[in-house]
PDB file of C-alpha atoms in Angstrom:
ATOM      1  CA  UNK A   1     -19.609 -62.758  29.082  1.00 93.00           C
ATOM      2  CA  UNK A   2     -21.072 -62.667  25.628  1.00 96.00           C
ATOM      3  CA  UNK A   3     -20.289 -64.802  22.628  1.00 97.00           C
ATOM      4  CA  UNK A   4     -19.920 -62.722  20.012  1.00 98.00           C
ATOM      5  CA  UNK A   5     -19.252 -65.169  17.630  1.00 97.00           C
ATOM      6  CA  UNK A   6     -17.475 -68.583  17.853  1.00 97.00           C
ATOM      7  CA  UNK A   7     -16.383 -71.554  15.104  1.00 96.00           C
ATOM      8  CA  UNK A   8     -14.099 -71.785  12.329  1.00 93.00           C
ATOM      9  CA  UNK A   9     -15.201 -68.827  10.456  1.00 95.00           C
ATOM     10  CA  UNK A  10     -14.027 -65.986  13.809  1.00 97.00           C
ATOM     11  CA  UNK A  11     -14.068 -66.424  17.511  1.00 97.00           C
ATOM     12  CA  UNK A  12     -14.794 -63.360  19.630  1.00 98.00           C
ATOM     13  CA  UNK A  13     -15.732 -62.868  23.374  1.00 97.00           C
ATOM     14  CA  UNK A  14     -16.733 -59.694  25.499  1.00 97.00           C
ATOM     15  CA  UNK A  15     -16.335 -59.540  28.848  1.00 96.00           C
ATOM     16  CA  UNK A  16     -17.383 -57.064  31.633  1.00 95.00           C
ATOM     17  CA  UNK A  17     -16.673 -57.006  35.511  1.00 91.00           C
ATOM     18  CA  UNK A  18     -15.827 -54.359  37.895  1.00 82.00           C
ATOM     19  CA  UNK A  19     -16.433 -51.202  34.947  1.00 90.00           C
ATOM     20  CA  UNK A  20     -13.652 -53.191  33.031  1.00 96.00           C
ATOM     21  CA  UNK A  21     -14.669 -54.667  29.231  1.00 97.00           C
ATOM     22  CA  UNK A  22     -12.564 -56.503  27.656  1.00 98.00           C
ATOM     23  CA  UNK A  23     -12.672 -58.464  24.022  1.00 98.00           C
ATOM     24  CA  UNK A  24     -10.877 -61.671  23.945  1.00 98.00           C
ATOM     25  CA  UNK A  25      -9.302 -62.567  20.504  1.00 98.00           C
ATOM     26  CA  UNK A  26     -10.871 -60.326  16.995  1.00 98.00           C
ATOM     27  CA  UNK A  27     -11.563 -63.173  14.396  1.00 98.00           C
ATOM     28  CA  UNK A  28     -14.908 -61.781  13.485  1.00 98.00           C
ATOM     29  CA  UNK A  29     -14.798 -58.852  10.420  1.00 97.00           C
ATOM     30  CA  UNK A  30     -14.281 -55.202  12.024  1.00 97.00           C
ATOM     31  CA  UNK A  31     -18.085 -54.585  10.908  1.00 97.00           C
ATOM     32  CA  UNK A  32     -19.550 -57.474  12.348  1.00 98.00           C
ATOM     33  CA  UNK A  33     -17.451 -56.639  15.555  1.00 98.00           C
ATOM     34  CA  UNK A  34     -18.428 -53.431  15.710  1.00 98.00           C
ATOM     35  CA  UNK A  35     -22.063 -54.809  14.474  1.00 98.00           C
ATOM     36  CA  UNK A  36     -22.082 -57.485  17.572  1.00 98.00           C
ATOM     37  CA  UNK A  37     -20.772 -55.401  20.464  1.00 98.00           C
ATOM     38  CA  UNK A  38     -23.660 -52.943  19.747  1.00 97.00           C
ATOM     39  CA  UNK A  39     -26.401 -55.653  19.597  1.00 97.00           C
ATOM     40  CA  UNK A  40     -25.206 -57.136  23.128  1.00 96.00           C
ATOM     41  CA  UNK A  41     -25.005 -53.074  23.972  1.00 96.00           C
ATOM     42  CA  UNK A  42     -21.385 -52.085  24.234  1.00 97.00           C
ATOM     43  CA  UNK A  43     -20.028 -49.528  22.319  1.00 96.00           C
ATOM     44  CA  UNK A  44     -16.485 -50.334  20.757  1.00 97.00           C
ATOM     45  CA  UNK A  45     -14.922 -47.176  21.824  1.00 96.00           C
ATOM     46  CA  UNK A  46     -15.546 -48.488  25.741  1.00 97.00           C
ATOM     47  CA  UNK A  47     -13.350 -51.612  25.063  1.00 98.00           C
ATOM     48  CA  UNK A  48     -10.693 -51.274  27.576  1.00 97.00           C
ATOM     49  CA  UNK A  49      -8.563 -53.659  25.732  1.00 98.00           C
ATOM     50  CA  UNK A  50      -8.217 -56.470  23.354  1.00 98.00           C
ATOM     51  CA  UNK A  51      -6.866 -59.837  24.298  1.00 98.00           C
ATOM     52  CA  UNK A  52      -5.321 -61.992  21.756  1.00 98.00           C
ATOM     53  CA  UNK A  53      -5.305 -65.783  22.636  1.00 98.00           C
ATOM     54  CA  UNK A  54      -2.955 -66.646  19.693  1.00 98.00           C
ATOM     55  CA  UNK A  55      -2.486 -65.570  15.973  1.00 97.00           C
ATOM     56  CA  UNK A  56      -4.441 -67.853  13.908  1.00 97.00           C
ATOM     57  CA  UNK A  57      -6.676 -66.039  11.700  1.00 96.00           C
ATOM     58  CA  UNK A  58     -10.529 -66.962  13.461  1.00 97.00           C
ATOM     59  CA  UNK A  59      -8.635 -65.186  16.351  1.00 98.00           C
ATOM     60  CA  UNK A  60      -7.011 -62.061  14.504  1.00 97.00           C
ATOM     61  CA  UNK A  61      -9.108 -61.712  11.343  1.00 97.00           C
ATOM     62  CA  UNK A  62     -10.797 -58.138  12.210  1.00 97.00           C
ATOM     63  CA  UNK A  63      -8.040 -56.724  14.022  1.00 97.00           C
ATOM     64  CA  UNK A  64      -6.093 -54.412  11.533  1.00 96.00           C
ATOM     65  CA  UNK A  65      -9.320 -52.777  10.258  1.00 96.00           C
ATOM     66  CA  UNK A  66     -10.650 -52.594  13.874  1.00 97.00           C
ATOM     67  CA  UNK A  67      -8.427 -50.749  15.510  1.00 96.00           C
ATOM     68  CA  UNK A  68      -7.888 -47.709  12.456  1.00 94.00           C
ATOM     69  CA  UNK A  69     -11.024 -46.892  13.495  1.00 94.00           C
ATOM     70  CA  UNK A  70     -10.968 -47.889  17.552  1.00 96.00           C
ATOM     71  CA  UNK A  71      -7.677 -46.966  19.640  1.00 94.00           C
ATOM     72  CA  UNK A  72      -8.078 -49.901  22.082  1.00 97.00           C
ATOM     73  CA  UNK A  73      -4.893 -51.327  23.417  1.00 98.00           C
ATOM     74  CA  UNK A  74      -3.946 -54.765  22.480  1.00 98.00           C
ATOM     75  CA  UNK A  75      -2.703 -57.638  24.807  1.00 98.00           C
ATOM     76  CA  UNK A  76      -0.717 -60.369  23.560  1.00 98.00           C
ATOM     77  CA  UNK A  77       2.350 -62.389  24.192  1.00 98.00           C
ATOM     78  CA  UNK A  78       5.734 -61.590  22.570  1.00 98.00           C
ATOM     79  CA  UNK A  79       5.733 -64.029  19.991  1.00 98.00           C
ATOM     80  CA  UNK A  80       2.061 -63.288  19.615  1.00 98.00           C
ATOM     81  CA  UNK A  81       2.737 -59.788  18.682  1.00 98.00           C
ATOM     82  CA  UNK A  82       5.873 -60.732  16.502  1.00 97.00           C
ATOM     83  CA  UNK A  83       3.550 -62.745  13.989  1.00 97.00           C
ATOM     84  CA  UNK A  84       0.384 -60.058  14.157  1.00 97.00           C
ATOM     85  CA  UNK A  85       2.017 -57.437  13.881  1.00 95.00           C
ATOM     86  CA  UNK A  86       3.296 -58.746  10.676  1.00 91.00           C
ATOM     87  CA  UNK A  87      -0.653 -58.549   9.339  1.00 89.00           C
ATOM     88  CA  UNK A  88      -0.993 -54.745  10.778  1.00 93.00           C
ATOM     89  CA  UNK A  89      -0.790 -51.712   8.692  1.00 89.00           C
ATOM     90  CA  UNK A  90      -1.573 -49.451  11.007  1.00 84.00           C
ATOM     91  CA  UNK A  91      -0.117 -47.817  14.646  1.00 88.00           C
ATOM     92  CA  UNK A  92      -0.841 -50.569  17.852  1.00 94.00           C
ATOM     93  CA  UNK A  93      -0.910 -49.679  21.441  1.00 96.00           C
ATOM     94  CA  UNK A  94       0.810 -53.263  22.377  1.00 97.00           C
ATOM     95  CA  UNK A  95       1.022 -54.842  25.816  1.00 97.00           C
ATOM     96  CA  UNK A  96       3.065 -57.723  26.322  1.00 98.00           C
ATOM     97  CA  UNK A  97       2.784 -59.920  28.941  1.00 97.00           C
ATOM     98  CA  UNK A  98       4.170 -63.405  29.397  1.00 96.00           C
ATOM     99  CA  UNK A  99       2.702 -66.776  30.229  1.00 94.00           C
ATOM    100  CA  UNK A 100       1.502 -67.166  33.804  1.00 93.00           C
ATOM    101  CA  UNK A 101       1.874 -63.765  34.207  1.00 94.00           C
ATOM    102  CA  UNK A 102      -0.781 -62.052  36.486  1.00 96.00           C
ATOM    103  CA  UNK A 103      -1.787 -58.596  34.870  1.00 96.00           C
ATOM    104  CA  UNK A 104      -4.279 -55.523  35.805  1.00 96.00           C
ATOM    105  CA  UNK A 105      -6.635 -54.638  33.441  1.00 96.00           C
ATOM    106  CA  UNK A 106      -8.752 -51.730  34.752  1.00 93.00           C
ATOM    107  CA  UNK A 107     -10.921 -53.400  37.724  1.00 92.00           C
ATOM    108  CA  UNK A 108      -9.957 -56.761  36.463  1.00 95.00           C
ATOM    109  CA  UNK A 109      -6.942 -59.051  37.454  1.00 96.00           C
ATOM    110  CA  UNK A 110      -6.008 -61.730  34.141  1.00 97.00           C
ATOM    111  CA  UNK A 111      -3.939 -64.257  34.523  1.00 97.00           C
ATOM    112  CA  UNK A 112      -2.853 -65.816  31.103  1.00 97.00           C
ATOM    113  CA  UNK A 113      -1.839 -69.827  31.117  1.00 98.00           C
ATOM    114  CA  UNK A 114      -0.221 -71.950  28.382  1.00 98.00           C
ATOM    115  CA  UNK A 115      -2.260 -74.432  26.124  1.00 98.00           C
ATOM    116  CA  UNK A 116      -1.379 -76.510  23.727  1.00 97.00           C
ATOM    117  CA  UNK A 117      -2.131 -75.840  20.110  1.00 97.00           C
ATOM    118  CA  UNK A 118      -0.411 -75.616  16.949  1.00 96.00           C
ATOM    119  CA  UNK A 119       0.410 -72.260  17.583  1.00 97.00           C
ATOM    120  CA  UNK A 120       3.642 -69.854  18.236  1.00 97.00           C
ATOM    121  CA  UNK A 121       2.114 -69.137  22.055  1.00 97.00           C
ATOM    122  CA  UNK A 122      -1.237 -69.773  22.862  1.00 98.00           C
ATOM    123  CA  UNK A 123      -2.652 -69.080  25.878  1.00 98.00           C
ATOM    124  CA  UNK A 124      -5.643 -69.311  27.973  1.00 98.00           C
ATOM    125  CA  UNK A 125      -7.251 -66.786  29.966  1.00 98.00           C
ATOM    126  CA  UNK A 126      -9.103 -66.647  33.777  1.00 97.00           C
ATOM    127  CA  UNK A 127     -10.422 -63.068  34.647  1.00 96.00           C
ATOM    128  CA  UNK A 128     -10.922 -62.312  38.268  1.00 95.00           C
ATOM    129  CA  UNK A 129     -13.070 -59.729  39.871  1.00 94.00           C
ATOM    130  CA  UNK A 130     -12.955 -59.549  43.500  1.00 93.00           C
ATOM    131  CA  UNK A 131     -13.801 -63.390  44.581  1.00 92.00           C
ATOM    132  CA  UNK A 132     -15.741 -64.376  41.214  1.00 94.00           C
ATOM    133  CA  UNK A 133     -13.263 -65.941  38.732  1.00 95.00           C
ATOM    134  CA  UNK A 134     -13.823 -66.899  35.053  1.00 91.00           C
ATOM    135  CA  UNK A 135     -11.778 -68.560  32.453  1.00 97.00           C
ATOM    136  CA  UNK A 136     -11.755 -68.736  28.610  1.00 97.00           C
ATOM    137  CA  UNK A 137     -10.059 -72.202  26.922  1.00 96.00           C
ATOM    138  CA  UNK A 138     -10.551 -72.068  23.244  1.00 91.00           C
ATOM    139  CA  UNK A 139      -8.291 -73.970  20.898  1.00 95.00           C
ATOM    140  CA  UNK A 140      -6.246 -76.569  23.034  1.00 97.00           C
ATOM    141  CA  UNK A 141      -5.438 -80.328  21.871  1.00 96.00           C
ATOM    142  CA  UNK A 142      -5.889 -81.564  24.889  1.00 97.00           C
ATOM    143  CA  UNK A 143      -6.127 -81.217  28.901  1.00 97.00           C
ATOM    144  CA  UNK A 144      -3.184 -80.300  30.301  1.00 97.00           C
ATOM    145  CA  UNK A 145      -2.277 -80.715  34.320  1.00 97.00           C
ATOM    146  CA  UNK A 146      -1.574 -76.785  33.994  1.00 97.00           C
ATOM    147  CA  UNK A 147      -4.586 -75.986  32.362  1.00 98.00           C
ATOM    148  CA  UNK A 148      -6.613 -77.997  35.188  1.00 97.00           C
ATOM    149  CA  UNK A 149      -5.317 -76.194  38.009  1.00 97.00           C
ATOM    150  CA  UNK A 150      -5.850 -72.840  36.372  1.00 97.00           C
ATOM    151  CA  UNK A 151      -9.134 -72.980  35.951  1.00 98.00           C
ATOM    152  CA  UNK A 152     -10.039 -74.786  39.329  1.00 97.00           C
ATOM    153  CA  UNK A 153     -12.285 -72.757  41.110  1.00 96.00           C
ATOM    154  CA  UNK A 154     -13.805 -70.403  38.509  1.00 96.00           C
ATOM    155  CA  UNK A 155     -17.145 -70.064  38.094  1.00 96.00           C
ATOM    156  CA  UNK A 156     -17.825 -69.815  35.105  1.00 96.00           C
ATOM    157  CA  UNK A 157     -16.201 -70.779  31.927  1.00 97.00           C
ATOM    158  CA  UNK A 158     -16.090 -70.644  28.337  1.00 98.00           C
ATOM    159  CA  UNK A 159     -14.857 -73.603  26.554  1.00 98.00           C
ATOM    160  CA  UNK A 160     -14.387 -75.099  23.450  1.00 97.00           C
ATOM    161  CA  UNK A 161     -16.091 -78.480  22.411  1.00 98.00           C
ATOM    162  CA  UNK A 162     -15.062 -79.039  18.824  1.00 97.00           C
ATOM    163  CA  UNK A 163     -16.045 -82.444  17.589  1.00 97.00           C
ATOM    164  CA  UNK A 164     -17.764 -85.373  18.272  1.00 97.00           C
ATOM    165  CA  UNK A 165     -14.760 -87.999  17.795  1.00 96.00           C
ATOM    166  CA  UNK A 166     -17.199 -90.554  15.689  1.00 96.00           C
ATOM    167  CA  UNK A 167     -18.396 -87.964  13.805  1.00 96.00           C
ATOM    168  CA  UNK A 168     -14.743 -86.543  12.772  1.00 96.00           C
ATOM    169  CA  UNK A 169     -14.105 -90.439  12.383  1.00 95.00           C
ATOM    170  CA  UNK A 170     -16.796 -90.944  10.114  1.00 95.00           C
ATOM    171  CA  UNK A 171     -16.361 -87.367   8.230  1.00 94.00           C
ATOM    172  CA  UNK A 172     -15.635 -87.622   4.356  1.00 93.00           C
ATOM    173  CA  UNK A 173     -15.038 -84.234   3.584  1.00 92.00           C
ATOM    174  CA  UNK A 174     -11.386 -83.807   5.787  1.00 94.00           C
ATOM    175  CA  UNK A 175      -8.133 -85.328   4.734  1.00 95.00           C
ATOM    176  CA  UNK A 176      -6.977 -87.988   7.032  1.00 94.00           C
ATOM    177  CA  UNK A 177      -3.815 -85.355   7.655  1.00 95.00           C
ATOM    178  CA  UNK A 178      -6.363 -82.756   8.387  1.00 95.00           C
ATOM    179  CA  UNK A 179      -8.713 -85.458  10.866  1.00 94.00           C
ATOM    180  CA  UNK A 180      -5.306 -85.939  12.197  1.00 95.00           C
ATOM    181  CA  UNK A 181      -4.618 -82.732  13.109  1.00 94.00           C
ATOM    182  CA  UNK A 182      -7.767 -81.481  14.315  1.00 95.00           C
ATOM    183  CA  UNK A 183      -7.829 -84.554  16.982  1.00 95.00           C
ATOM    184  CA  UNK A 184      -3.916 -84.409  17.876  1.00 95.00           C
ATOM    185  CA  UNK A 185      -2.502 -82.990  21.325  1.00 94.00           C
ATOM    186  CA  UNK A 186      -1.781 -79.857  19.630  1.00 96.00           C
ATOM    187  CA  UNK A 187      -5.295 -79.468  17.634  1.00 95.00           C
ATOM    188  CA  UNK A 188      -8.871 -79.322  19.450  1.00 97.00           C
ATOM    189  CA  UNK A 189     -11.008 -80.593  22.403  1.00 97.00           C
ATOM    190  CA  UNK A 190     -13.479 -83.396  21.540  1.00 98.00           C
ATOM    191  CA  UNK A 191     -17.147 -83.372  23.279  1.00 97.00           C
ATOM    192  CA  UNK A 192     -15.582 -85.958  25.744  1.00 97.00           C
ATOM    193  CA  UNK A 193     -12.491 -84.139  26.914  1.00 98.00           C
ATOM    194  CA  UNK A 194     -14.568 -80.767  27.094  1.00 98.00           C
ATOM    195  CA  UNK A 195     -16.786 -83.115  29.280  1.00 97.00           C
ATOM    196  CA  UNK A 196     -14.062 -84.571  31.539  1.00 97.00           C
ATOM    197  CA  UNK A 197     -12.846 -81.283  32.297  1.00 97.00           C
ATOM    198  CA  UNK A 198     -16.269 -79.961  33.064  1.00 97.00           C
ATOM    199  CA  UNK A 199     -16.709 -82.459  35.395  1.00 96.00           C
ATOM    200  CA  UNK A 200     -13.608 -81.934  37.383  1.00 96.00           C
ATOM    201  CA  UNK A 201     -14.596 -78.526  37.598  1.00 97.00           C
ATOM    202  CA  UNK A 202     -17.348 -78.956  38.893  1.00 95.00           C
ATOM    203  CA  UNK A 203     -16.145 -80.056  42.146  1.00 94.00           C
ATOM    204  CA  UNK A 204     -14.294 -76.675  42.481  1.00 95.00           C
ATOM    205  CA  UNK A 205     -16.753 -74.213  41.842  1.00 94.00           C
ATOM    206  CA  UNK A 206     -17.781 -74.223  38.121  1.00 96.00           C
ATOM    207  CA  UNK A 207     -21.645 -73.336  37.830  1.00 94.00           C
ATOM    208  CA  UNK A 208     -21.649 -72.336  34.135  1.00 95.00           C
ATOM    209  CA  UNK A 209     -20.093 -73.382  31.257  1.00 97.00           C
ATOM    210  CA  UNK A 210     -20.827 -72.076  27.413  1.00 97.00           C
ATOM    211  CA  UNK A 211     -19.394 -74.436  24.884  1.00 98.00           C
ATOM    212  CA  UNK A 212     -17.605 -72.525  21.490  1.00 97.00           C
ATOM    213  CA  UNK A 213     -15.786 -73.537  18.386  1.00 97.00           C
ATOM    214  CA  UNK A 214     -18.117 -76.536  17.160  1.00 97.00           C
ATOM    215  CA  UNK A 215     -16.923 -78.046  14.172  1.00 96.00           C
ATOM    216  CA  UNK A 216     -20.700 -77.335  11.860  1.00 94.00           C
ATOM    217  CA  UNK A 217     -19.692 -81.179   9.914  1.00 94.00           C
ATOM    218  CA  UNK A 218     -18.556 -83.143  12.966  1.00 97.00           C
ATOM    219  CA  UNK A 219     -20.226 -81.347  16.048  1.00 97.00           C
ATOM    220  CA  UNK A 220     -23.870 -79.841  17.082  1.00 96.00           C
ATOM    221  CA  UNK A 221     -25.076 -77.873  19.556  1.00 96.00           C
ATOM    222  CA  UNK A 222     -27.696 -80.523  20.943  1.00 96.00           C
ATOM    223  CA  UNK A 223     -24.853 -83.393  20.931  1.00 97.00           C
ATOM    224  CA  UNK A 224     -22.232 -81.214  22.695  1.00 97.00           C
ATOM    225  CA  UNK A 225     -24.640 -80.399  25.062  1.00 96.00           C
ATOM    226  CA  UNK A 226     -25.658 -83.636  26.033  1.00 96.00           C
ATOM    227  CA  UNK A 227     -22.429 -84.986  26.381  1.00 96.00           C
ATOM    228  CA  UNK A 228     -21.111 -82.426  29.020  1.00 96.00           C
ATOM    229  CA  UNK A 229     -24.649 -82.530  31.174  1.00 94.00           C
ATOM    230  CA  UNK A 230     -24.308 -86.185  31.349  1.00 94.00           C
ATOM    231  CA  UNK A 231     -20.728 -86.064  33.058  1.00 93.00           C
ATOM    232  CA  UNK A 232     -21.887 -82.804  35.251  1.00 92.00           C
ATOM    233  CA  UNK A 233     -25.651 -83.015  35.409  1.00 88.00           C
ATOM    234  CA  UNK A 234     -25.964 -79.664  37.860  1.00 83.00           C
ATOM    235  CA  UNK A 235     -24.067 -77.595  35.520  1.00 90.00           C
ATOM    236  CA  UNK A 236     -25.888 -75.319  33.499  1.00 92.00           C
ATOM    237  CA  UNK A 237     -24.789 -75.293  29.798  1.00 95.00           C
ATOM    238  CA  UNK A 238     -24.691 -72.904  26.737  1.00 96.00           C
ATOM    239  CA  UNK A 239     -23.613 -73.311  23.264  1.00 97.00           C
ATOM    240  CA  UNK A 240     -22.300 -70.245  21.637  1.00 97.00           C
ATOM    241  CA  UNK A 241     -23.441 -70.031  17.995  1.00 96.00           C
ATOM    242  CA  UNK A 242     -21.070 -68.630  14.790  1.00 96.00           C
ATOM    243  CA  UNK A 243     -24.034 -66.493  13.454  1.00 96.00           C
ATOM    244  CA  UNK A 244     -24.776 -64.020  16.249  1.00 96.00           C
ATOM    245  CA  UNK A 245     -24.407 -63.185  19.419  1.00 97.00           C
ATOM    246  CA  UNK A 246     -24.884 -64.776  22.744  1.00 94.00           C
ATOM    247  CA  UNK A 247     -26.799 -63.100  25.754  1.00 90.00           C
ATOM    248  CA  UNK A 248     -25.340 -62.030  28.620  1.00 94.00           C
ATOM    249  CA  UNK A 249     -24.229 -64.691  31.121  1.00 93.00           C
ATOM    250  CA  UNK A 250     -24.040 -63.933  34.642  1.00 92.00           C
ATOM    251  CA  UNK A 251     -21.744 -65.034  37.251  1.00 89.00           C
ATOM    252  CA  UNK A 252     -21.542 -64.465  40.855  1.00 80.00           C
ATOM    253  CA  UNK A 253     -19.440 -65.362  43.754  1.00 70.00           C
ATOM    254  CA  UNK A 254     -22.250 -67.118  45.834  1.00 63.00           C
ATOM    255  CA  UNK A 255     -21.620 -67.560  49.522  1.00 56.00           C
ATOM    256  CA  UNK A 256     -22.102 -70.985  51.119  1.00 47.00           C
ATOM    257  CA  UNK A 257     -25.264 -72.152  52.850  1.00 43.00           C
ATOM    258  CA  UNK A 258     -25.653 -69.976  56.055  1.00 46.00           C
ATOM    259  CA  UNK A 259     -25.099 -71.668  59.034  1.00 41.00           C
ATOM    260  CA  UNK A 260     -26.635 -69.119  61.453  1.00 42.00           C
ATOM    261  CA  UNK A 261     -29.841 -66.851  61.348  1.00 45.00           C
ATOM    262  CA  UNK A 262     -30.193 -64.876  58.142  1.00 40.00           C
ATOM    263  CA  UNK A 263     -30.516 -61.410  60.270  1.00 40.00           C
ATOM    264  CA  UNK A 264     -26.561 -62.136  60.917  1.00 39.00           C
ATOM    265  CA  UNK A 265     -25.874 -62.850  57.255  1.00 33.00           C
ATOM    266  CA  UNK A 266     -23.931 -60.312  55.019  1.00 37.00           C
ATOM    267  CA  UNK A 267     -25.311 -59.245  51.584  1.00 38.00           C
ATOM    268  CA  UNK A 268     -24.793 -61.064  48.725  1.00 39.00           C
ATOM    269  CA  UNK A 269     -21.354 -61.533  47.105  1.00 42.00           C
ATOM    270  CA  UNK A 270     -19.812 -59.256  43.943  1.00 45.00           C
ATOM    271  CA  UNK A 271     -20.871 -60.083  40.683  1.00 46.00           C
ATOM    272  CA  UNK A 272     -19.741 -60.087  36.845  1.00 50.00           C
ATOM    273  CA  UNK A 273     -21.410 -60.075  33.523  1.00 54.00           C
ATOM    274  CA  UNK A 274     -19.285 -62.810  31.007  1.00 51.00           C
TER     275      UNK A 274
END
């Protein structure tokens, strides 16, 4: 996975595994999409299809102009689609699928899961590629029993880590409807609930996590950080940035500890770039 760009002002996400690449939500311009895939070295015309999380405009903002110029096909739920479309002028390849619905995507398998946020159908996302499995959680209020046992046993995971709860507390630029909002069941994950689910995860698998959507008044990269190695000290964590691109990050299926000579061992397990 790569980061294209994550935060209030656009979230994208590019994924590759098995000769598959996908983008996950458009809320970036078309020319700093376009501008972004090419610096992490895809070409936008090799997008095997566009994933929409959920219509909010840091999700969908680059879409319409995207796509006049790229004929990539576009996933999204029903309702999804009913509200983009809305914002389209131009001719989309659509494929609907539902939530909890299992669906091929070239060499990849995605299964799509509910979350809660304030909007018409949001969903999550875990990618699988032969035994490596990877999920992408952005804009969810808070940690759901579903959303737990979705995600158990990827690998590696991209996640969003909003705000620190006494810095949204303490914030004098937000309405109290807006703090209100932003910290309800329906709005976004604090440090500390990003954190407790990181944890969990942990146990099942998770190896990497890179944290997205950081409020710039009420978050920072060096707090969010801290907060989620201190309740899973092994894990190794990234903090996507709005400005620019991630690098790649790597994720492999890694097979346990051998438990007889080496000479008897199989290769390695398969691999994917998210």
């Amino acid at each position: 996975m790569a980061v294209l760009g994550s935060g209030s002002g656009g979230n994208a996400v590019v994924v590759t595994a098995g000769g598959t690449r996908l983008l996950l939500d458009a809320g970036l311009s078309a020319k700093q999409l376009r501008l972004r895939l090419e610096m992490v070295g895809v070409e936008p015309d090799s997008l095997d299809g566009i994933l929409l999380s959920h219509e909010h405009g840091d999700h969908v903002r680059g879409l319409d102009v995207f796509l006049r110029k790229h004929r990539v096909p576009v996933f999204a739920t029903a309702l999804t689609r009913e509200v983009v479309q809305d914002r389209l002028r131009g001719r989309v390849e659509w494929r609907v699928f539902q939530r909890g619905q299992v669906f091929p995507v070239g060499g990849m398998e995605v299964q799509a899961f509910a979350v809660p946020h304030d909007a018409v159908d949001p969903v999550g996302f875990v990618c699988t590629e032969g035994e490596v499995r990877f999920g992408v959680a952005t804009d969810l209020g808070h940690i759901t029993g579903l959303v737990r046992e979705e995600l158990k046993g990827v690998q590696g995971l991209f996640l969003e880590s909003n705000y620190e709860q006494r810095l949204l507390d303490a914030d004098t630029k937000r309405p109290w409807g807006t703090k209100q909002r932003i910290a309800s069941r329906h709005g976004h994950l604090s440090n500390g609930q990003a954190a407790e689910l990181v944890a969990h995860l942990a146990a099942h698998g998770l190896e990497q996590v890179v944290l997205g959507h950081l409020s710039g008044d009420c978050n920072c990269p060096k707090l969010a950080c801290e907060v989620v190695r201190e309740a899973a000290a092994s894990m190794q964590v990234r903090v996507a940035a709005q400005d620019e691109p991630t690098g790649w990050v790597e994720v492999e299926n890694r097979p346990p500890a051998p438990t007889m000579p080496p000479s008897e061992i199989g290769a390695g397990g398969q691999g994917l770039l998210f």
